[in-house]
mmCIF file of C-alpha atoms and ligand atoms in Angstrom:
data_model
loop_
_atom_site.group_PDB
_atom_site.id
_atom_site.type_symbol
_atom_site.label_atom_id
_atom_site.label_comp_id
_atom_site.label_asym_id
_atom_site.label_seq_id
_atom_site.Cartn_x
_atom_site.Cartn_y
_atom_site.Cartn_z
ATOM 1 C CA UNK S 1 122.225 -68.681 7.912
ATOM 2 C CA UNK S 2 124.376 -71.385 6.501
ATOM 3 C CA UNK S 3 123.404 -74.886 7.634
ATOM 4 C CA UNK S 4 126.051 -77.607 7.619
ATOM 5 C CA UNK S 5 124.217 -80.904 7.686
ATOM 6 C CA UNK S 6 126.440 -82.664 10.195
ATOM 7 C CA UNK S 7 125.964 -80.097 12.949
ATOM 8 C CA UNK S 8 122.873 -80.779 15.100
ATOM 9 C CA UNK S 9 121.496 -77.295 14.404
ATOM 10 C CA UNK S 10 122.180 -74.526 11.887
ATOM 11 C CA UNK S 11 125.346 -72.622 12.762
ATOM 12 C CA UNK S 12 124.946 -68.925 13.518
ATOM 13 C CA UNK S 13 128.265 -67.063 13.692
ATOM 14 C CA UNK S 14 128.477 -65.124 16.960
ATOM 15 C CA UNK S 15 129.921 -62.210 15.025
ATOM 16 C CA UNK S 16 126.650 -61.847 13.086
ATOM 17 C CA UNK S 17 124.675 -61.836 16.368
ATOM 18 C CA UNK S 18 127.015 -59.185 17.733
ATOM 19 C CA UNK S 19 126.736 -57.051 14.614
ATOM 20 C CA UNK S 20 122.914 -57.273 14.566
ATOM 21 C CA UNK S 21 122.929 -54.596 17.276
ATOM 22 C CA UNK S 22 120.566 -56.508 19.574
ATOM 23 C CA UNK S 23 120.887 -55.416 23.213
ATOM 24 C CA UNK S 24 120.181 -58.909 24.513
ATOM 25 C CA UNK S 25 121.793 -62.244 23.753
ATOM 26 C CA UNK S 26 119.751 -65.272 22.600
ATOM 27 C CA UNK S 27 118.824 -67.743 25.373
ATOM 28 C CA UNK S 28 121.161 -70.322 23.842
ATOM 29 C CA UNK S 29 124.149 -68.346 25.142
ATOM 30 C CA UNK S 30 122.921 -67.760 28.693
ATOM 31 C CA UNK S 31 124.925 -69.842 31.167
ATOM 32 C CA UNK S 32 123.464 -71.259 34.379
ATOM 33 C CA UNK S 33 124.119 -68.817 37.266
ATOM 34 C CA UNK S 34 126.924 -70.983 38.757
ATOM 35 C CA UNK S 35 128.965 -70.718 35.531
ATOM 36 C CA UNK S 36 128.574 -66.986 34.919
ATOM 37 C CA UNK S 37 131.593 -64.745 35.446
ATOM 38 C CA UNK S 38 131.738 -63.763 39.095
ATOM 39 C CA UNK S 39 133.996 -60.881 38.078
ATOM 40 C CA UNK S 40 131.050 -58.555 37.557
ATOM 41 C CA UNK S 41 129.512 -58.728 41.007
ATOM 42 C CA UNK S 42 132.425 -59.407 43.309
ATOM 43 C CA UNK S 43 135.960 -58.283 43.954
ATOM 44 C CA UNK S 44 137.231 -61.776 44.705
ATOM 45 C CA UNK S 45 139.867 -61.784 41.982
ATOM 46 C CA UNK S 46 141.236 -58.290 42.517
ATOM 47 C CA UNK S 47 143.646 -59.094 45.367
ATOM 48 C CA UNK S 48 145.168 -62.100 43.644
ATOM 49 C CA UNK S 49 148.370 -62.168 41.655
ATOM 50 C CA UNK S 50 148.805 -62.680 37.987
ATOM 51 C CA UNK S 51 150.168 -66.051 36.765
ATOM 52 C CA UNK S 52 154.009 -66.396 36.985
ATOM 53 C CA UNK S 53 156.093 -64.427 34.472
ATOM 54 C CA UNK S 54 159.281 -66.160 33.304
ATOM 55 C CA UNK S 55 162.149 -64.585 31.378
ATOM 56 C CA UNK S 56 163.719 -67.302 29.212
ATOM 57 C CA UNK S 57 166.478 -64.845 28.312
ATOM 58 C CA UNK S 58 167.907 -65.698 31.752
ATOM 59 C CA UNK S 59 168.324 -69.374 30.859
ATOM 60 C CA UNK S 60 172.077 -69.114 30.274
ATOM 61 C CA UNK S 61 173.044 -66.722 33.045
ATOM 62 C CA UNK S 62 170.618 -67.896 35.751
ATOM 63 C CA UNK S 63 169.829 -71.440 34.693
ATOM 64 C CA UNK S 64 169.043 -72.988 38.079
ATOM 65 C CA UNK S 65 166.777 -70.144 39.083
ATOM 66 C CA UNK S 66 164.896 -70.152 35.768
ATOM 67 C CA UNK S 67 164.408 -73.937 35.873
ATOM 68 C CA UNK S 68 163.102 -73.736 39.392
ATOM 69 C CA UNK S 69 160.654 -70.936 38.466
ATOM 70 C CA UNK S 70 159.407 -73.109 35.621
ATOM 71 C CA UNK S 71 159.061 -76.157 37.875
ATOM 72 C CA UNK S 72 156.998 -74.168 40.337
ATOM 73 C CA UNK S 73 154.848 -72.716 37.544
ATOM 74 C CA UNK S 74 154.137 -76.173 36.049
ATOM 75 C CA UNK S 75 153.378 -77.858 39.360
ATOM 76 C CA UNK S 76 151.483 -75.097 41.169
ATOM 77 C CA UNK S 77 149.825 -73.138 38.383
ATOM 78 C CA UNK S 78 149.926 -75.124 35.149
ATOM 79 C CA UNK S 79 150.074 -71.670 33.512
ATOM 80 C CA UNK S 80 152.787 -69.058 33.038
ATOM 81 C CA UNK S 81 153.782 -66.178 30.776
ATOM 82 C CA UNK S 82 157.109 -66.215 28.968
ATOM 83 C CA UNK S 83 159.142 -63.325 27.579
ATOM 84 C CA UNK S 84 162.350 -63.648 25.543
ATOM 85 C CA UNK S 85 161.010 -66.894 24.123
ATOM 86 C CA UNK S 86 162.819 -66.542 20.790
ATOM 87 C CA UNK S 87 159.798 -65.827 18.583
ATOM 88 C CA UNK S 88 160.158 -62.581 16.648
ATOM 89 C CA UNK S 89 157.948 -59.847 18.214
ATOM 90 C CA UNK S 90 157.106 -58.262 14.827
ATOM 91 C CA UNK S 91 155.989 -61.671 13.588
ATOM 92 C CA UNK S 92 153.700 -61.973 16.628
ATOM 93 C CA UNK S 93 152.145 -58.598 15.749
ATOM 94 C CA UNK S 94 151.727 -59.639 12.104
ATOM 95 C CA UNK S 95 150.107 -62.925 13.144
ATOM 96 C CA UNK S 96 147.494 -61.039 15.163
ATOM 97 C CA UNK S 97 146.949 -58.533 12.344
ATOM 98 C CA UNK S 98 146.369 -61.100 9.601
ATOM 99 C CA UNK S 99 143.771 -62.869 11.723
ATOM 100 C CA UNK S 100 141.974 -59.632 12.562
ATOM 101 C CA UNK S 101 142.048 -59.091 8.803
ATOM 102 C CA UNK S 102 140.427 -62.471 8.228
ATOM 103 C CA UNK S 103 137.644 -62.026 10.804
ATOM 104 C CA UNK S 104 136.874 -58.516 9.548
ATOM 105 C CA UNK S 105 136.046 -59.738 6.049
ATOM 106 C CA UNK S 106 132.404 -60.080 4.902
ATOM 107 C CA UNK S 107 130.561 -63.138 6.227
ATOM 108 C CA UNK S 108 130.373 -64.830 2.778
ATOM 109 C CA UNK S 109 134.166 -64.891 2.550
ATOM 110 C CA UNK S 110 134.487 -66.562 5.947
ATOM 111 C CA UNK S 111 131.582 -68.953 5.342
ATOM 112 C CA UNK S 112 133.474 -70.404 2.380
ATOM 113 C CA UNK S 113 135.652 -72.078 5.046
ATOM 114 C CA UNK S 114 132.764 -73.267 7.279
ATOM 115 C CA UNK S 115 133.831 -76.365 9.215
ATOM 116 C CA UNK S 116 132.158 -79.624 10.201
ATOM 117 C CA UNK S 117 132.542 -81.696 13.377
ATOM 118 C CA UNK S 118 134.349 -84.423 11.401
ATOM 119 C CA UNK S 119 137.685 -82.599 11.492
ATOM 120 C CA UNK S 120 136.837 -79.151 12.863
ATOM 121 C CA UNK S 121 139.150 -77.612 10.259
ATOM 122 C CA UNK S 122 138.082 -74.176 9.100
ATOM 123 C CA UNK S 123 135.747 -71.453 10.332
ATOM 124 C CA UNK S 124 133.393 -72.445 13.131
ATOM 125 C CA UNK S 125 131.269 -71.298 16.035
ATOM 126 C CA UNK S 126 130.789 -74.317 18.259
ATOM 127 C CA UNK S 127 132.609 -77.223 19.825
ATOM 128 C CA UNK S 128 130.550 -80.341 20.465
ATOM 129 C CA UNK S 129 127.528 -81.756 18.681
ATOM 130 C CA UNK S 130 124.992 -82.088 21.478
ATOM 131 C CA UNK S 131 121.634 -80.772 20.322
ATOM 132 C CA UNK S 132 120.336 -77.946 22.501
ATOM 133 C CA UNK S 133 123.687 -77.329 24.253
ATOM 134 C CA UNK S 134 124.342 -73.888 25.729
ATOM 135 C CA UNK S 135 126.771 -72.175 23.356
ATOM 136 C CA UNK S 136 129.829 -69.985 23.887
ATOM 137 C CA UNK S 137 130.118 -66.358 22.713
ATOM 138 C CA UNK S 138 132.963 -66.895 20.241
ATOM 139 C CA UNK S 139 133.870 -67.870 16.684
ATOM 140 C CA UNK S 140 137.128 -69.545 15.713
ATOM 141 C CA UNK S 141 139.326 -70.838 12.910
ATOM 142 C CA UNK S 142 141.048 -74.183 13.310
ATOM 143 C CA UNK S 143 143.912 -75.464 11.140
ATOM 144 C CA UNK S 144 146.655 -78.091 11.154
ATOM 145 C CA UNK S 145 150.393 -77.304 10.999
ATOM 146 C CA UNK S 146 151.721 -80.857 11.531
ATOM 147 C CA UNK S 147 151.858 -83.706 10.661
ATOM 148 C CA UNK S 148 152.550 -82.910 7.003
ATOM 149 C CA UNK S 149 149.820 -85.372 5.995
ATOM 150 C CA UNK S 150 147.205 -83.137 7.666
ATOM 151 C CA UNK S 151 148.719 -79.753 6.841
ATOM 152 C CA UNK S 152 146.862 -78.416 3.830
ATOM 153 C CA UNK S 153 147.399 -74.726 3.168
ATOM 154 C CA UNK S 154 144.385 -74.698 0.843
ATOM 155 C CA UNK S 155 142.287 -75.086 3.983
ATOM 156 C CA UNK S 156 143.909 -71.984 5.496
ATOM 157 C CA UNK S 157 142.339 -68.621 4.536
ATOM 158 C CA UNK S 158 143.575 -67.273 1.190
ATOM 159 C CA UNK S 159 142.958 -63.703 2.383
ATOM 160 C CA UNK S 160 144.499 -61.467 3.671
ATOM 161 C CA UNK S 161 147.115 -62.282 0.999
ATOM 162 C CA UNK S 162 150.029 -62.845 3.379
ATOM 163 C CA UNK S 163 148.098 -64.868 5.995
ATOM 164 C CA UNK S 164 149.413 -68.253 4.843
ATOM 165 C CA UNK S 165 153.064 -67.164 4.737
ATOM 166 C CA UNK S 166 152.864 -65.332 8.075
ATOM 167 C CA UNK S 167 151.177 -68.276 9.802
ATOM 168 C CA UNK S 168 153.615 -70.759 8.291
ATOM 169 C CA UNK S 169 156.575 -68.812 9.687
ATOM 170 C CA UNK S 170 154.808 -68.127 12.980
ATOM 171 C CA UNK S 171 154.071 -71.830 13.508
ATOM 172 C CA UNK S 172 157.673 -72.774 12.673
ATOM 173 C CA UNK S 173 159.013 -70.340 15.293
ATOM 174 C CA UNK S 174 156.461 -71.343 17.943
ATOM 175 C CA UNK S 175 157.320 -75.023 17.388
ATOM 176 C CA UNK S 176 160.996 -74.259 18.047
ATOM 177 C CA UNK S 177 159.998 -72.573 21.273
ATOM 178 C CA UNK S 178 157.882 -75.607 22.262
ATOM 179 C CA UNK S 179 160.772 -77.948 21.484
ATOM 180 C CA UNK S 180 162.959 -75.910 23.870
ATOM 181 C CA UNK S 181 160.284 -75.961 26.589
ATOM 182 C CA UNK S 182 159.835 -79.733 26.250
ATOM 183 C CA UNK S 183 163.541 -80.219 27.074
ATOM 184 C CA UNK S 184 163.326 -78.022 30.153
ATOM 185 C CA UNK S 185 160.083 -79.638 31.337
ATOM 186 C CA UNK S 186 161.671 -83.069 30.899
ATOM 187 C CA UNK S 187 164.848 -82.078 32.732
ATOM 188 C CA UNK S 188 162.789 -80.597 35.572
ATOM 189 C CA UNK S 189 161.165 -84.022 36.116
ATOM 190 C CA UNK S 190 164.700 -85.482 36.336
ATOM 191 C CA UNK S 191 164.081 -87.351 33.107
ATOM 192 C CA UNK S 192 166.477 -87.242 30.145
ATOM 193 C CA UNK S 193 165.961 -84.003 28.208
ATOM 194 C CA UNK S 194 164.446 -85.897 25.235
ATOM 195 C CA UNK S 195 162.093 -88.136 27.249
ATOM 196 C CA UNK S 196 158.936 -86.032 26.895
ATOM 197 C CA UNK S 197 159.595 -85.258 23.241
ATOM 198 C CA UNK S 198 160.210 -88.944 22.509
ATOM 199 C CA UNK S 199 156.913 -89.807 24.187
ATOM 200 C CA UNK S 200 155.299 -87.347 21.737
ATOM 201 C CA UNK S 201 156.775 -89.331 18.825
ATOM 202 C CA UNK S 202 160.052 -87.406 18.447
ATOM 203 C CA UNK S 203 159.892 -85.411 15.218
ATOM 204 C CA UNK S 204 156.452 -86.882 14.434
ATOM 205 C CA UNK S 205 154.599 -84.746 16.976
ATOM 206 C CA UNK S 206 151.432 -82.877 15.984
ATOM 207 C CA UNK S 207 150.656 -79.148 15.945
ATOM 208 C CA UNK S 208 147.538 -77.138 15.226
ATOM 209 C CA UNK S 209 146.239 -73.625 15.646
ATOM 210 C CA UNK S 210 142.905 -72.407 16.928
ATOM 211 C CA UNK S 211 142.333 -68.709 16.403
ATOM 212 C CA UNK S 212 139.590 -67.456 18.696
ATOM 213 C CA UNK S 213 137.532 -64.378 17.894
ATOM 214 C CA UNK S 214 135.287 -63.028 20.657
ATOM 215 C CA UNK S 215 132.928 -60.333 19.334
ATOM 216 C CA UNK S 216 131.523 -57.601 21.583
ATOM 217 C CA UNK S 217 128.730 -58.946 23.746
ATOM 218 C CA UNK S 218 125.763 -56.856 24.938
ATOM 219 C CA UNK S 219 125.312 -58.970 28.124
ATOM 220 C CA UNK S 220 128.775 -60.239 29.107
ATOM 221 C CA UNK S 221 127.649 -60.983 32.665
ATOM 222 C CA UNK S 222 125.399 -63.816 31.427
ATOM 223 C CA UNK S 223 127.763 -65.781 29.197
ATOM 224 C CA UNK S 224 131.342 -66.893 28.473
ATOM 225 C CA UNK S 225 133.514 -66.594 25.366
ATOM 226 C CA UNK S 226 134.810 -70.100 26.039
ATOM 227 C CA UNK S 227 133.473 -72.359 28.784
ATOM 228 C CA UNK S 228 135.743 -73.789 31.435
ATOM 229 C CA UNK S 229 137.962 -76.548 30.068
ATOM 230 C CA UNK S 230 141.468 -77.934 30.240
ATOM 231 C CA UNK S 231 143.397 -78.308 26.997
ATOM 232 C CA UNK S 232 143.439 -81.950 25.871
ATOM 233 C CA UNK S 233 146.838 -81.812 24.116
ATOM 234 C CA UNK S 234 150.457 -81.407 25.224
ATOM 235 C CA UNK S 235 151.402 -77.742 25.539
ATOM 236 C CA UNK S 236 149.413 -74.660 24.571
ATOM 237 C CA UNK S 237 151.126 -71.423 23.530
ATOM 238 C CA UNK S 238 148.622 -68.577 23.529
ATOM 239 C CA UNK S 239 149.150 -65.218 21.903
ATOM 240 C CA UNK S 240 146.489 -63.017 23.453
ATOM 241 C CA UNK S 241 145.326 -59.529 22.712
ATOM 242 C CA UNK S 242 147.550 -57.247 24.804
ATOM 243 C CA UNK S 243 144.851 -54.612 25.190
ATOM 244 C CA UNK S 244 141.793 -56.681 26.100
ATOM 245 C CA UNK S 245 141.833 -59.097 29.032
ATOM 246 C CA UNK S 246 139.611 -62.175 28.792
ATOM 247 C CA UNK S 247 141.429 -65.349 29.826
ATOM 248 C CA UNK S 248 140.735 -66.553 33.364
ATOM 249 C CA UNK S 249 142.709 -69.333 35.016
ATOM 250 C CA UNK S 250 141.432 -71.401 37.884
ATOM 251 C CA UNK S 251 143.591 -71.149 40.995
ATOM 252 C CA UNK S 252 142.112 -73.199 43.830
ATOM 253 C CA UNK S 253 138.612 -71.754 44.171
ATOM 254 C CA UNK S 254 139.199 -68.491 42.339
ATOM 255 C CA UNK S 255 139.365 -67.331 38.758
ATOM 256 C CA UNK S 256 142.464 -65.233 38.017
ATOM 257 C CA UNK S 257 142.173 -62.825 35.092
ATOM 258 C CA UNK S 258 145.445 -62.919 33.137
ATOM 259 C CA UNK S 259 147.009 -59.564 32.278
ATOM 260 C CA UNK S 260 149.159 -60.242 29.196
ATOM 261 C CA UNK S 261 152.684 -58.772 29.253
ATOM 262 C CA UNK S 262 153.897 -57.122 25.999
ATOM 263 C CA UNK S 263 155.029 -59.729 23.456
ATOM 264 C CA UNK S 264 154.715 -62.508 25.996
ATOM 265 C CA UNK S 265 153.258 -65.932 25.344
ATOM 266 C CA UNK S 266 150.851 -67.466 27.817
ATOM 267 C CA UNK S 267 151.848 -71.119 28.118
ATOM 268 C CA UNK S 268 149.865 -73.881 29.743
ATOM 269 C CA UNK S 269 150.310 -77.567 30.432
ATOM 270 C CA UNK S 270 147.769 -79.760 28.606
ATOM 271 C CA UNK S 271 146.246 -83.043 29.750
ATOM 272 C CA UNK S 272 148.789 -85.236 27.912
ATOM 273 C CA UNK S 273 151.707 -83.734 29.857
ATOM 274 C CA UNK S 274 149.757 -84.063 33.091
ATOM 275 C CA UNK S 275 149.432 -87.788 32.263
ATOM 276 C CA UNK S 276 153.109 -88.218 31.226
ATOM 277 C CA UNK S 277 154.285 -86.455 34.404
ATOM 278 C CA UNK S 278 151.867 -88.582 36.472
ATOM 279 C CA UNK S 279 150.199 -85.384 37.690
ATOM 280 C CA UNK S 280 153.355 -83.580 38.848
ATOM 281 C CA UNK S 281 152.539 -81.007 36.203
ATOM 282 C CA UNK S 282 148.975 -79.741 36.236
ATOM 283 C CA UNK S 283 146.664 -79.137 33.315
ATOM 284 C CA UNK S 284 144.511 -76.379 34.758
ATOM 285 C CA UNK S 285 140.983 -75.317 33.918
ATOM 286 C CA UNK S 286 140.553 -71.986 32.232
ATOM 287 C CA UNK S 287 137.804 -70.019 30.522
ATOM 288 C CA UNK S 288 137.253 -66.767 28.646
ATOM 289 C CA UNK S 289 135.046 -63.853 29.644
ATOM 290 C CA UNK S 290 133.786 -61.335 27.094
ATOM 291 C CA UNK S 291 132.900 -57.673 27.327
ATOM 292 C CA UNK S 292 130.575 -55.137 25.759
ATOM 293 C CA UNK S 293 133.004 -52.618 24.299
ATOM 294 C CA UNK S 294 135.991 -54.479 22.859
ATOM 295 C CA UNK S 295 136.246 -57.515 20.624
ATOM 296 C CA UNK S 296 139.160 -59.844 21.400
ATOM 297 C CA UNK S 297 141.350 -62.186 19.375
ATOM 298 C CA UNK S 298 143.706 -64.935 20.535
ATOM 299 C CA UNK S 299 145.909 -67.500 18.776
ATOM 300 C CA UNK S 300 146.060 -70.816 20.639
ATOM 301 C CA UNK S 301 148.865 -73.008 19.294
ATOM 302 C CA UNK S 302 148.596 -76.631 20.394
ATOM 303 C CA UNK S 303 151.721 -78.814 20.543
ATOM 304 C CA UNK S 304 150.536 -82.411 20.719
ATOM 305 C CA UNK S 305 151.735 -86.014 20.779
ATOM 306 C CA UNK S 306 151.562 -88.054 17.576
ATOM 307 C CA UNK S 307 147.904 -88.940 17.707
ATOM 308 C CA UNK S 308 148.084 -92.741 17.598
ATOM 309 C CA UNK S 309 150.779 -93.287 20.243
ATOM 310 C CA UNK S 310 149.822 -94.544 23.670
ATOM 311 C CA UNK S 311 150.398 -91.844 26.282
ATOM 312 C CA UNK S 312 150.931 -93.013 29.856
ATOM 313 C CA UNK S 313 152.844 -91.874 32.952
ATOM 314 C CA UNK S 314 156.627 -92.038 32.369
ATOM 315 C CA UNK S 315 157.947 -95.327 33.802
ATOM 316 C CA UNK S 316 160.873 -93.540 35.487
ATOM 317 C CA UNK S 317 158.430 -91.607 37.681
ATOM 318 C CA UNK S 318 156.592 -94.640 39.041
ATOM 319 C CA UNK S 319 157.337 -96.069 42.477
ATOM 320 C CA UNK S 320 155.274 -98.183 44.897
ATOM 321 C CA UNK S 321 154.366 -94.885 46.626
ATOM 322 C CA UNK S 322 153.574 -93.098 43.358
ATOM 323 C CA UNK S 323 151.810 -95.610 41.120
ATOM 324 C CA UNK S 324 150.459 -94.659 37.678
ATOM 325 C CA UNK S 325 147.376 -92.464 38.030
ATOM 326 C CA UNK S 326 146.172 -92.921 34.443
ATOM 327 C CA UNK S 327 145.725 -95.834 32.044
ATOM 328 C CA UNK S 328 147.458 -95.657 28.642
ATOM 329 C CA UNK S 329 145.381 -93.943 25.954
ATOM 330 C CA UNK S 330 146.099 -92.459 22.531
ATOM 331 C CA UNK S 331 145.486 -88.759 21.942
ATOM 332 C CA UNK S 332 143.002 -89.727 19.192
ATOM 333 C CA UNK S 333 140.879 -91.659 21.692
ATOM 334 C CA UNK S 334 141.211 -88.921 24.262
ATOM 335 C CA UNK S 335 140.161 -85.981 22.157
ATOM 336 C CA UNK S 336 137.073 -87.695 20.805
ATOM 337 C CA UNK S 337 135.491 -86.951 24.168
ATOM 338 C CA UNK S 338 135.913 -83.166 24.038
ATOM 339 C CA UNK S 339 135.003 -83.078 20.357
ATOM 340 C CA UNK S 340 131.692 -84.789 21.062
ATOM 341 C CA UNK S 341 130.677 -83.174 24.323
ATOM 342 C CA UNK S 342 132.255 -79.729 24.028
ATOM 343 C CA UNK S 343 134.317 -77.942 26.703
ATOM 344 C CA UNK S 344 133.412 -79.349 30.136
ATOM 345 C CA UNK S 345 135.869 -78.656 32.896
ATOM 346 C CA UNK S 346 138.206 -81.584 33.472
ATOM 347 C CA UNK S 347 135.715 -84.418 33.598
ATOM 348 C CA UNK S 348 137.664 -86.501 31.077
ATOM 349 C CA UNK S 349 140.636 -86.786 33.476
ATOM 350 C CA UNK S 350 138.321 -87.973 36.192
ATOM 351 C CA UNK S 351 138.214 -84.623 37.970
ATOM 352 C CA UNK S 352 135.310 -82.477 39.026
ATOM 353 C CA UNK S 353 133.752 -80.308 36.364
ATOM 354 C CA UNK S 354 132.172 -77.929 38.845
ATOM 355 C CA UNK S 355 133.090 -74.311 38.520
ATOM 356 C CA UNK S 356 134.389 -72.560 41.590
ATOM 357 C CA UNK S 357 131.956 -70.420 43.519
HETATM 358 C C1 OGA T 1 141.712 -72.302 23.923
HETATM 359 C C2 OGA T 1 141.746 -71.263 24.981
HETATM 360 C C3 OGA T 1 141.940 -68.938 25.588
HETATM 361 C C4 OGA T 1 141.763 -67.569 25.012
HETATM 362 O O1 OGA T 1 141.580 -71.936 22.743
HETATM 363 O O2 OGA T 1 141.816 -73.496 24.290
HETATM 364 O O3 OGA T 1 141.753 -71.606 26.137
HETATM 365 O O4 OGA T 1 142.150 -66.614 25.702
HETATM 366 N N1 OGA T 1 141.773 -69.964 24.612
HETATM 367 O O5 OGA T 1 141.227 -67.437 23.921
HETATM 368 NI NI1 NI T 2 142.197 -73.703 26.340
#
């Protein structure tokens, strides 16, 4: 297999392990018992609800009600699904199709985009550079959409032929949706509607896309597609496979398996908005389970602050009773942690990284 010198070990794409036909997974992917999906040997998630579903089409006719649903979703769940978000449904389908097209190409074609831990841009199979770490059962493609100085379409896959154009348009529409959400989230904190966006650097915010590909796994009960983590950035807009569940969201001591609604986005609050809101909004841990008969693809779009601005709790929210819970830090400083250590619960925000029972 291809060996990139700045990874601690040679990179083996999970897809090639999956396609080898082996009925067992290598030890490197076996999680300690406390982190394995409880889904397979208990019914603890079955009685619980799905994450909130919000219809943004109601924003004009039922504004108060929609804002209050969003407030509750951000403060109690940190996760919600949105329909009527303004992004073209056919474009969403095309975005999924072009990425399936990319991952279904021969390995040599994908390896031409192999990434390194310096920037993570391109085709990869691990997050974190710790030698001997337990790995996740997933491959991914990571690319930048903004700022313009980082966006380089030559680093996006050249095939399928319309991938670059589809993803360019998709990212433009998703950014518009994020811009709209930022106003609502700001208003719901009783801040001016531009306060959160201004804290992100106004029009100089950042945006990137991580496309996750989870191949079929012969022993899904022993591993995870993506270990428990919270997203380090601002907002995440996930387009998940409508036919294959996989994302699990932590709710108190349970893991809720998200059932995607047709043409919905799954939105979650990232760590930077938790900090700006002084923990009114919650950046919640989530993880991905895999399965033995269906592969799964997801597009995670990250809407982030300009990376060298200091992010700290909004001054307007601070009182003697509610002092700042976090020190100022730039997003660049913050994300170095996750990029070195890999996904690890929420330890970087000073919270427990233990998985629920
Ligand atoms: C992520 C993520 C979830 C999924 O990429 O940060 O949480 O369902 N993805 O792939
Ligand atoms: Ni995530």
